[in-house]
Amino acid sequence: MIYEVFRQERKGQPLQHAGSVEAANDHFADVYAREQYGRRGESTALWIVPRSAVIAIDEFVDELNRNYHRVDGYPLKEKLKEARERAGTAAAHGDR
Amino acid sequence: MNEQEFLEYVQSGGQVETADWMPDDYRAKLIKFIEMHGNSELMGVLPEREWILRAPTLQRKLALTAKVQDEVGHSQLIYRVVEDLGKPREQCLDDLISGKAKFHNVFHYPTKTWGDVGVIAWLVDAAAIISQKALLKCSYAPYARIMKKICWEESFHILHGRDVILTLMNGTDDQRELVQESLNRWWGPLMQFHGNPIAKEEDPMYIWRIKSQGNEEARQQFLDGYVPQIWELGLTVPDQKLRKNDEGLWEYSEPDWDELKSVVTGHGPRSQERLDLRRRARESSAWVRNVVLADAA
């Protein structure tokens, strides 16, 4: 069985993918992961997850173009320029 | 994506993950290259293993044992990458002990003295780390990621090797002679280590950006980094032609490429003996694998 290993380098940091180990069962996966990713004190925690339990997503289709979730959904520059012109303060700001 | 687009993608710095589409030739080249790396880590412990029982102090014995464990661990990590590309570890080991697959030239030679242990850990590992650092930019991302951990551990080995050498150099005349004699024997294989000076544009491993530098580039980097370190200890590099020219490039006697070819195809002084040992170890430990796998099923 293949297990994916995640390790935390220091307390408070996120657990990040470190690699994988192949093991006959959970017990051996525990032993191998400790040896491979923890024996030099380089980790404060490990997560060992059977690869079959990982649900992988790598496509993010945005059919409805929901740009209100994103920075590019708020084009302020043009509107600000217009508003400043309306207020008569455009000269003080240059084109910023 | 077609093969041409893929090629352009990796050549412009793009990286590939296991589940991504890749051309068959790219996958085949990756497997061949990474498998040889895994084999070398596994076979590379055998020359050093011979000195575990003869290490001069308990501290050295422990350090050497730890290095051997590191290298075997590297082979496990690397074989995992090969497995995800489609070649099972058992098959890699079969091909290794049957002589079908290769491993690095430097691991086909005998370790005659404790000086060899120092030279291997210092200079062989230094040559290896130059190749491995260049793999941090490998177009195949899972391999590049694992290389980070491997390089980190290799840097300990160089430290260990330098410490062994410095201790000997600060010792008696006999000890200094031991190091010089060892360097004389290892220099040839070290100069062959990075391979023939094929132009990188013609090297398929560079074309696919599996490697990020050419063979000669790596050798120059090795010479630049380590020749001054060798000289400053009062050691002599056994090559009359070795010098740094006005353009900053190292000139040296042509390495013996016939020797390299003969050695890596299994005709080195210790090739068969070490493969035999690996074969016997695999047979005698088969029952452990059987018990564990039967128990897990």
Short mmCIF file of C-alpha atoms in Angstrom, two decimals:
data_model
loop_
_atom_site.label_atom_id
_atom_site.label_comp_id
_atom_site.label_asym_id
_atom_site.label_seq_id
_atom_site.Cartn_x
_atom_site.Cartn_y
_atom_site.Cartn_z
CA MET A 1 0.00 0.00 0.00
CA ILE A 2 1.12 3.56 -0.64
CA TYR A 3 0.79 6.20 2.05
CA GLU A 4 1.22 9.90 1.51
CA VAL A 5 3.21 11.61 4.25
CA PHE A 6 2.69 15.18 5.43
CA ARG A 7 5.10 16.80 7.83
CA GLN A 8 5.14 19.84 10.06
CA GLU A 9 8.54 21.42 10.40
CA ARG A 10 7.82 23.54 13.46
CA LYS A 11 4.91 23.96 15.82
CA GLY A 12 2.36 26.41 14.42
CA GLN A 13 3.31 25.77 10.79
CA PRO A 14 1.12 24.03 8.25
CA LEU A 15 1.58 20.34 7.53
CA GLN A 16 3.03 20.04 4.06
CA HIS A 17 3.29 17.11 1.72
CA ALA A 18 6.71 15.47 2.19
CA GLY A 19 6.55 12.39 0.00
CA SER A 20 5.23 8.87 0.22
CA VAL A 21 6.12 5.49 1.69
CA GLU A 22 5.13 2.02 0.62
CA ALA A 23 4.15 -0.24 3.50
CA ALA A 24 2.31 -3.48 4.09
CA ASN A 25 -0.03 -1.92 6.66
CA ASP A 26 -0.57 1.09 8.94
CA HIS A 27 1.89 -0.19 11.50
CA PHE A 28 4.76 -0.42 9.01
CA ALA A 29 3.74 2.90 7.46
CA ASP A 30 4.17 4.47 10.90
CA VAL A 31 7.65 2.97 11.29
CA TYR A 32 8.82 3.86 7.77
CA ALA A 33 7.49 7.41 7.90
CA ARG A 34 9.24 8.05 11.24
CA GLU A 35 12.51 6.76 9.78
CA GLN A 36 12.21 8.65 6.50
CA TYR A 37 10.83 11.96 7.68
CA GLY A 38 11.51 12.27 11.39
CA ARG A 39 14.77 10.70 12.45
CA ARG A 40 16.83 13.91 12.35
CA GLY A 41 14.36 15.92 14.34
CA GLU A 42 13.24 17.69 11.17
CA SER A 43 9.53 17.26 11.94
CA THR A 44 7.29 18.06 14.89
CA ALA A 45 4.34 16.09 13.49
CA LEU A 46 3.55 13.71 10.66
CA TRP A 47 0.25 12.81 9.03
CA ILE A 48 0.23 9.48 7.21
CA VAL A 49 -2.68 8.95 4.86
CA PRO A 50 -3.42 5.98 2.60
CA ARG A 51 -3.18 7.31 -0.94
CA SER A 52 -6.55 5.69 -1.69
CA ALA A 53 -8.13 7.98 0.92
CA VAL A 54 -6.98 11.14 -0.80
CA ILE A 55 -9.57 12.86 -2.95
CA ALA A 56 -7.55 14.85 -5.45
CA ILE A 57 -8.97 17.87 -7.25
CA ASP A 58 -7.01 19.74 -9.86
CA GLU A 59 -9.64 21.31 -12.09
CA PHE A 60 -11.49 24.45 -11.15
CA VAL A 61 -14.08 25.20 -13.77
CA ASP A 62 -15.76 28.57 -13.45
CA GLU A 63 -18.55 28.35 -15.97
CA LEU A 64 -20.47 31.26 -14.53
CA ASN A 65 -17.41 33.49 -14.34
CA ARG A 66 -18.01 34.33 -10.73
CA ASN A 67 -15.59 37.18 -10.64
CA TYR A 68 -17.10 38.66 -7.48
CA HIS A 69 -14.85 36.13 -5.64
CA ARG A 70 -11.80 37.59 -7.21
CA VAL A 71 -9.78 40.77 -7.30
CA ASP A 72 -10.38 41.13 -11.05
CA GLY A 73 -14.12 41.45 -10.32
CA TYR A 74 -13.50 44.95 -8.91
CA PRO A 75 -11.99 47.26 -11.55
CA LEU A 76 -11.82 50.33 -9.38
CA LYS A 77 -9.30 52.33 -11.36
CA GLU A 78 -11.61 53.60 -14.11
CA LYS A 79 -14.45 54.28 -11.70
CA LEU A 80 -12.21 56.15 -9.28
CA LYS A 81 -10.91 58.30 -12.12
CA GLU A 82 -14.45 59.15 -13.13
CA ALA A 83 -15.48 59.89 -9.56
CA ARG A 84 -12.49 62.18 -9.02
CA GLU A 85 -13.26 64.04 -12.21
CA ARG A 86 -16.83 64.45 -11.08
CA ALA A 87 -15.62 65.81 -7.72
CA GLY A 88 -13.00 68.05 -9.34
CA THR A 89 -10.12 66.43 -7.40
CA ALA A 90 -8.49 64.62 -10.33
CA ALA A 91 -5.57 67.07 -10.65
CA ALA A 92 -4.51 66.57 -7.03
CA HIS A 93 -4.16 62.81 -7.57
CA GLY A 94 -2.54 62.74 -10.98
CA ASP A 95 -3.62 59.53 -12.64
CA ARG A 96 -3.44 57.40 -9.51
CA MET B 1 -1.03 18.89 -25.32
CA ASN B 2 1.09 17.13 -27.94
CA GLU B 3 4.73 16.10 -27.70
CA GLN B 4 6.02 19.34 -29.22
CA GLU B 5 3.95 21.48 -26.86
CA PHE B 6 5.10 19.35 -23.94
CA LEU B 7 8.72 19.85 -24.96
CA GLU B 8 8.25 23.61 -25.16
CA TYR B 9 6.49 23.54 -21.79
CA VAL B 10 9.36 21.78 -19.97
CA GLN B 11 12.00 23.79 -21.81
CA SER B 12 10.44 27.02 -20.61
CA GLY B 13 10.64 25.83 -17.01
CA GLY B 14 7.31 24.00 -16.71
CA GLN B 15 7.00 21.15 -14.25
CA VAL B 16 5.08 17.91 -14.54
CA GLU B 17 3.18 15.93 -11.89
CA THR B 18 2.59 12.17 -11.78
CA ALA B 19 -0.98 12.27 -13.06
CA ASP B 20 -0.25 14.72 -15.90
CA TRP B 21 -0.05 13.56 -19.48
CA MET B 22 3.51 13.01 -20.67
CA PRO B 23 5.08 11.61 -23.85
CA ASP B 24 6.10 7.94 -23.65
CA ASP B 25 9.70 8.83 -24.41
CA TYR B 26 9.79 11.31 -21.53
CA ARG B 27 8.38 8.71 -19.14
CA ALA B 28 10.87 6.08 -20.34
CA LYS B 29 13.83 8.46 -19.96
CA LEU B 30 12.65 9.51 -16.51
CA ILE B 31 12.35 5.90 -15.34
CA LYS B 32 15.78 5.00 -16.69
CA PHE B 33 17.48 8.03 -15.14
CA ILE B 34 15.75 7.93 -11.76
CA GLU B 35 16.06 4.15 -11.48
CA MET B 36 19.82 4.40 -12.00
CA HIS B 37 19.95 7.01 -9.27
CA GLY B 38 18.03 4.68 -6.92
CA ASN B 39 20.33 1.79 -7.81
CA SER B 40 23.38 3.94 -7.12
CA GLU B 41 22.14 4.92 -3.67
CA LEU B 42 21.51 1.27 -2.85
CA MET B 43 24.78 -0.07 -4.27
CA GLY B 44 26.69 2.94 -2.98
CA VAL B 45 26.43 1.78 0.61
CA LEU B 46 28.28 -1.46 -0.08
CA PRO B 47 31.81 0.00 -0.38
CA GLU B 48 31.30 1.92 2.87
CA ARG B 49 29.56 -0.94 4.63
CA GLU B 50 32.82 -2.88 4.42
CA TRP B 51 34.32 -0.42 6.90
CA ILE B 52 31.60 -0.33 9.53
CA LEU B 53 33.22 -3.14 11.49
CA ARG B 54 36.70 -1.65 11.02
CA ALA B 55 35.92 1.99 11.84
CA PRO B 56 38.67 3.45 14.07
CA THR B 57 36.38 4.78 16.83
CA LEU B 58 32.86 4.22 18.08
CA GLN B 59 31.89 7.74 16.98
CA ARG B 60 33.09 7.02 13.43
CA LYS B 61 31.29 3.70 13.41
CA LEU B 62 28.02 5.38 14.38
CA ALA B 63 28.46 8.16 11.83
CA LEU B 64 29.24 5.68 9.08
CA THR B 65 26.27 3.51 10.00
CA ALA B 66 24.03 6.58 9.92
CA LYS B 67 25.35 7.52 6.48
CA VAL B 68 24.63 4.02 5.22
CA GLN B 69 21.11 4.30 6.59
CA ASP B 70 20.67 7.69 4.89
CA GLU B 71 21.72 6.32 1.50
CA VAL B 72 19.44 3.28 1.73
CA GLY B 73 16.66 5.68 2.72
CA HIS B 74 17.41 7.73 -0.40
CA SER B 75 17.07 4.63 -2.54
CA GLN B 76 13.67 3.94 -0.97
CA LEU B 77 12.50 7.49 -1.68
CA ILE B 78 13.79 7.35 -5.24
CA TYR B 79 12.33 3.94 -6.03
CA ARG B 80 8.97 5.34 -4.82
CA VAL B 81 9.20 7.99 -7.52
CA VAL B 82 10.01 5.32 -10.12
CA GLU B 83 7.07 3.20 -8.93
CA ASP B 84 4.64 6.06 -9.42
CA LEU B 85 5.94 6.34 -12.98
CA GLY B 86 4.96 2.74 -13.58
CA LYS B 87 7.92 0.49 -12.73
CA PRO B 88 7.52 -1.48 -9.46
CA ARG B 89 10.41 -1.57 -7.01
CA GLU B 90 10.63 -5.36 -7.18
CA GLN B 91 11.22 -5.08 -10.89
CA CYS B 92 13.92 -2.45 -10.37
CA LEU B 93 15.68 -4.79 -7.92
CA ASP B 94 15.34 -7.72 -10.34
CA ASP B 95 16.92 -5.67 -13.12
CA LEU B 96 19.66 -4.46 -10.80
CA ILE B 97 20.82 -7.87 -9.62
CA SER B 98 20.48 -9.47 -13.03
CA GLY B 99 22.90 -6.83 -14.33
CA LYS B 100 20.37 -5.33 -16.73
CA ALA B 101 20.24 -1.95 -14.96
CA LYS B 102 23.25 0.20 -14.16
CA PHE B 103 24.63 2.05 -11.17
CA HIS B 104 27.26 4.78 -10.85
CA ASN B 105 30.89 4.00 -11.73
CA VAL B 106 32.34 4.98 -8.35
CA PHE B 107 30.53 2.16 -6.58
CA HIS B 108 32.24 -0.56 -8.57
CA TYR B 109 35.64 -0.04 -6.91
CA PRO B 110 37.16 -1.58 -3.77
CA THR B 111 37.60 0.37 -0.52
CA LYS B 112 41.10 -0.61 0.46
CA THR B 113 41.78 1.70 3.40
CA TRP B 114 40.05 3.99 5.90
CA GLY B 115 41.31 6.82 3.71
CA ASP B 116 38.90 5.60 1.03
CA VAL B 117 36.01 6.07 3.45
CA GLY B 118 37.02 9.70 3.86
CA VAL B 119 37.55 10.29 0.16
CA ILE B 120 34.20 8.71 -0.70
CA ALA B 121 32.23 10.70 1.86
CA TRP B 122 34.01 13.92 0.97
CA LEU B 123 34.70 13.87 -2.76
CA VAL B 124 32.36 11.23 -4.16
CA ASP B 125 29.50 12.76 -2.23
CA ALA B 126 30.60 16.22 -3.35
CA ALA B 127 30.51 15.12 -6.98
CA ALA B 128 27.12 13.53 -6.38
CA ILE B 129 25.66 16.57 -4.67
CA ILE B 130 26.57 18.72 -7.68
CA SER B 131 24.48 16.44 -9.91
CA GLN B 132 21.73 16.27 -7.35
CA LYS B 133 21.50 20.01 -6.79
CA ALA B 134 21.01 20.39 -10.52
CA LEU B 135 18.04 18.02 -10.18
CA LEU B 136 16.25 20.42 -7.84
CA LYS B 137 15.06 22.07 -11.07
CA CYS B 138 14.05 18.78 -12.73
CA SER B 139 10.97 19.08 -14.95
CA TYR B 140 9.45 16.12 -13.11
CA ALA B 141 8.28 17.77 -9.89
CA PRO B 142 7.97 14.74 -7.56
CA TYR B 143 11.64 13.91 -8.22
CA ALA B 144 12.72 17.52 -7.73
CA ARG B 145 10.87 17.70 -4.41
CA ILE B 146 12.44 14.55 -3.01
CA MET B 147 15.86 15.83 -4.06
CA LYS B 148 15.53 18.64 -1.55
CA LYS B 149 15.57 16.21 1.34
CA ILE B 150 18.33 14.15 -0.24
CA CYS B 151 20.64 17.15 -0.78
CA TRP B 152 20.09 18.22 2.80
CA GLU B 153 21.23 14.82 4.08
CA GLU B 154 24.15 14.61 1.64
CA SER B 155 25.55 17.80 3.07
CA PHE B 156 25.99 15.95 6.39
CA HIS B 157 28.00 13.29 4.58
CA ILE B 158 30.41 15.79 3.10
CA LEU B 159 30.92 17.19 6.59
CA HIS B 160 31.61 13.71 7.91
CA GLY B 161 34.02 13.02 5.03
CA ARG B 162 35.91 16.25 5.50
CA ASP B 163 36.21 15.58 9.20
CA VAL B 164 37.69 12.13 8.53
CA ILE B 165 40.17 13.58 6.02
CA LEU B 166 41.19 16.53 8.21
CA THR B 167 41.75 14.23 11.17
CA LEU B 168 44.05 12.05 9.07
CA MET B 169 45.86 15.05 7.58
CA ASN B 170 46.54 16.40 11.08
CA GLY B 171 47.88 13.00 12.12
CA THR B 172 51.10 11.19 11.24
CA ASP B 173 53.03 11.01 7.97
CA ASP B 174 51.65 7.50 7.48
CA GLN B 175 48.12 8.85 7.77
CA ARG B 176 48.77 11.66 5.30
CA GLU B 177 50.26 9.12 2.92
CA LEU B 178 47.15 7.00 3.32
CA VAL B 179 44.96 9.90 2.16
CA GLN B 180 47.23 10.71 -0.78
CA GLU B 181 47.31 7.08 -1.91
CA SER B 182 43.54 6.94 -1.68
CA LEU B 183 43.11 10.18 -3.63
CA ASN B 184 45.43 8.82 -6.33
CA ARG B 185 43.18 5.78 -6.81
CA TRP B 186 39.89 7.70 -6.72
CA TRP B 187 40.83 10.63 -8.94
CA GLY B 188 40.27 8.77 -12.22
CA PRO B 189 36.79 7.51 -11.30
CA LEU B 190 35.94 10.98 -9.90
CA MET B 191 36.84 12.63 -13.19
CA GLN B 192 34.70 10.10 -15.07
CA PHE B 193 31.80 10.51 -12.66
CA HIS B 194 29.89 13.27 -14.47
CA GLY B 195 30.08 11.47 -17.80
CA ASN B 196 31.50 12.29 -21.22
CA PRO B 197 31.44 15.93 -22.29
CA ILE B 198 28.44 15.57 -24.62
CA ALA B 199 27.00 18.98 -25.52
CA LYS B 200 23.96 19.52 -23.35
CA GLU B 201 21.81 20.41 -26.35
CA GLU B 202 22.40 16.83 -27.57
CA ASP B 203 21.82 15.16 -24.24
CA PRO B 204 18.27 13.74 -24.16
CA MET B 205 18.21 14.13 -20.37
CA TYR B 206 18.83 17.86 -20.80
CA ILE B 207 16.48 18.20 -23.77
CA TRP B 208 13.61 16.95 -21.57
CA ARG B 209 14.97 19.10 -18.70
CA ILE B 210 15.36 16.04 -16.50
CA LYS B 211 18.84 17.40 -15.88
CA SER B 212 19.37 21.15 -15.80
CA GLN B 213 23.07 21.20 -16.64
CA GLY B 214 25.51 19.50 -18.97
CA ASN B 215 28.10 16.92 -17.91
CA GLU B 216 31.10 19.18 -18.45
CA GLU B 217 29.44 22.01 -16.56
CA ALA B 218 29.04 19.70 -13.58
CA ARG B 219 32.67 18.56 -13.77
CA GLN B 220 33.91 22.15 -13.94
CA GLN B 221 31.82 22.99 -10.91
CA PHE B 222 33.31 20.03 -9.04
CA LEU B 223 36.88 21.04 -9.93
CA ASP B 224 36.23 24.65 -9.05
CA GLY B 225 34.79 23.78 -5.67
CA TYR B 226 37.09 21.01 -4.56
CA VAL B 227 40.54 21.24 -6.18
CA PRO B 228 41.42 24.29 -4.03
CA GLN B 229 40.16 22.40 -0.95
CA ILE B 230 42.40 19.45 -1.87
CA TRP B 231 45.42 21.63 -2.51
CA GLU B 232 45.11 23.64 0.70
CA LEU B 233 45.62 20.44 2.71
CA GLY B 234 48.94 19.80 1.01
CA LEU B 235 47.57 16.95 -1.09
CA THR B 236 48.53 16.48 -4.73
CA VAL B 237 45.99 15.87 -7.45
CA PRO B 238 47.44 13.06 -9.60
CA ASP B 239 47.07 14.89 -12.91
CA GLN B 240 50.04 16.84 -14.30
CA LYS B 241 47.83 18.71 -16.75
CA LEU B 242 45.35 19.98 -14.20
CA ARG B 243 45.21 23.76 -14.13
CA LYS B 244 42.78 26.61 -14.32
CA ASN B 245 43.24 28.52 -17.57
CA ASP B 246 42.90 32.26 -18.17
CA GLU B 247 39.24 31.91 -19.09
CA GLY B 248 38.54 30.39 -15.70
CA LEU B 249 38.05 26.87 -17.05
CA TRP B 250 39.80 23.82 -15.70
CA GLU B 251 42.04 21.89 -18.05
CA TYR B 252 42.79 18.26 -17.27
CA SER B 253 43.95 15.01 -18.83
CA GLU B 254 41.26 13.23 -20.80
CA PRO B 255 39.42 10.88 -18.42
CA ASP B 256 39.50 7.21 -19.36
CA TRP B 257 36.09 6.85 -21.03
CA ASP B 258 36.75 3.20 -21.92
CA GLU B 259 37.22 2.44 -18.26
CA LEU B 260 33.95 4.22 -17.45
CA LYS B 261 32.06 2.22 -20.03
CA SER B 262 33.53 -1.08 -18.97
CA VAL B 263 32.93 -0.38 -15.27
CA VAL B 264 29.28 0.67 -15.53
CA THR B 265 28.44 -2.31 -17.69
CA GLY B 266 29.45 -4.58 -14.83
CA HIS B 267 33.15 -5.12 -15.48
CA GLY B 268 34.54 -3.05 -12.63
CA PRO B 269 36.89 -4.56 -10.04
CA ARG B 270 34.04 -5.15 -7.55
CA SER B 271 30.92 -5.11 -9.78
CA GLN B 272 30.07 -8.78 -9.63
CA GLU B 273 31.06 -9.27 -6.01
CA ARG B 274 28.74 -6.46 -4.91
CA LEU B 275 25.87 -7.65 -7.10
CA ASP B 276 26.34 -11.13 -5.62
CA LEU B 277 26.07 -9.69 -2.14
CA ARG B 278 22.89 -7.84 -3.11
CA ARG B 279 21.52 -11.07 -4.61
CA ARG B 280 22.27 -13.08 -1.48
CA ALA B 281 20.78 -10.39 0.76
CA ARG B 282 17.61 -10.37 -1.30
CA GLU B 283 17.28 -14.14 -1.12
CA SER B 284 18.02 -14.41 2.56
CA SER B 285 15.53 -11.67 3.46
CA ALA B 286 12.75 -12.96 1.19
CA TRP B 287 11.05 -14.72 4.09
CA VAL B 288 10.67 -11.40 5.95
CA ARG B 289 8.85 -9.83 3.02
CA ASN B 290 6.68 -12.92 2.66
CA VAL B 291 5.71 -12.93 6.33
CA VAL B 292 4.95 -9.20 6.39
CA LEU B 293 2.94 -9.22 3.19
CA ALA B 294 1.04 -12.40 4.17
CA ASP B 295 0.28 -10.87 7.55
CA ALA B 296 -0.98 -7.66 5.97
CA ALA B 297 -3.19 -9.42 3.44
#
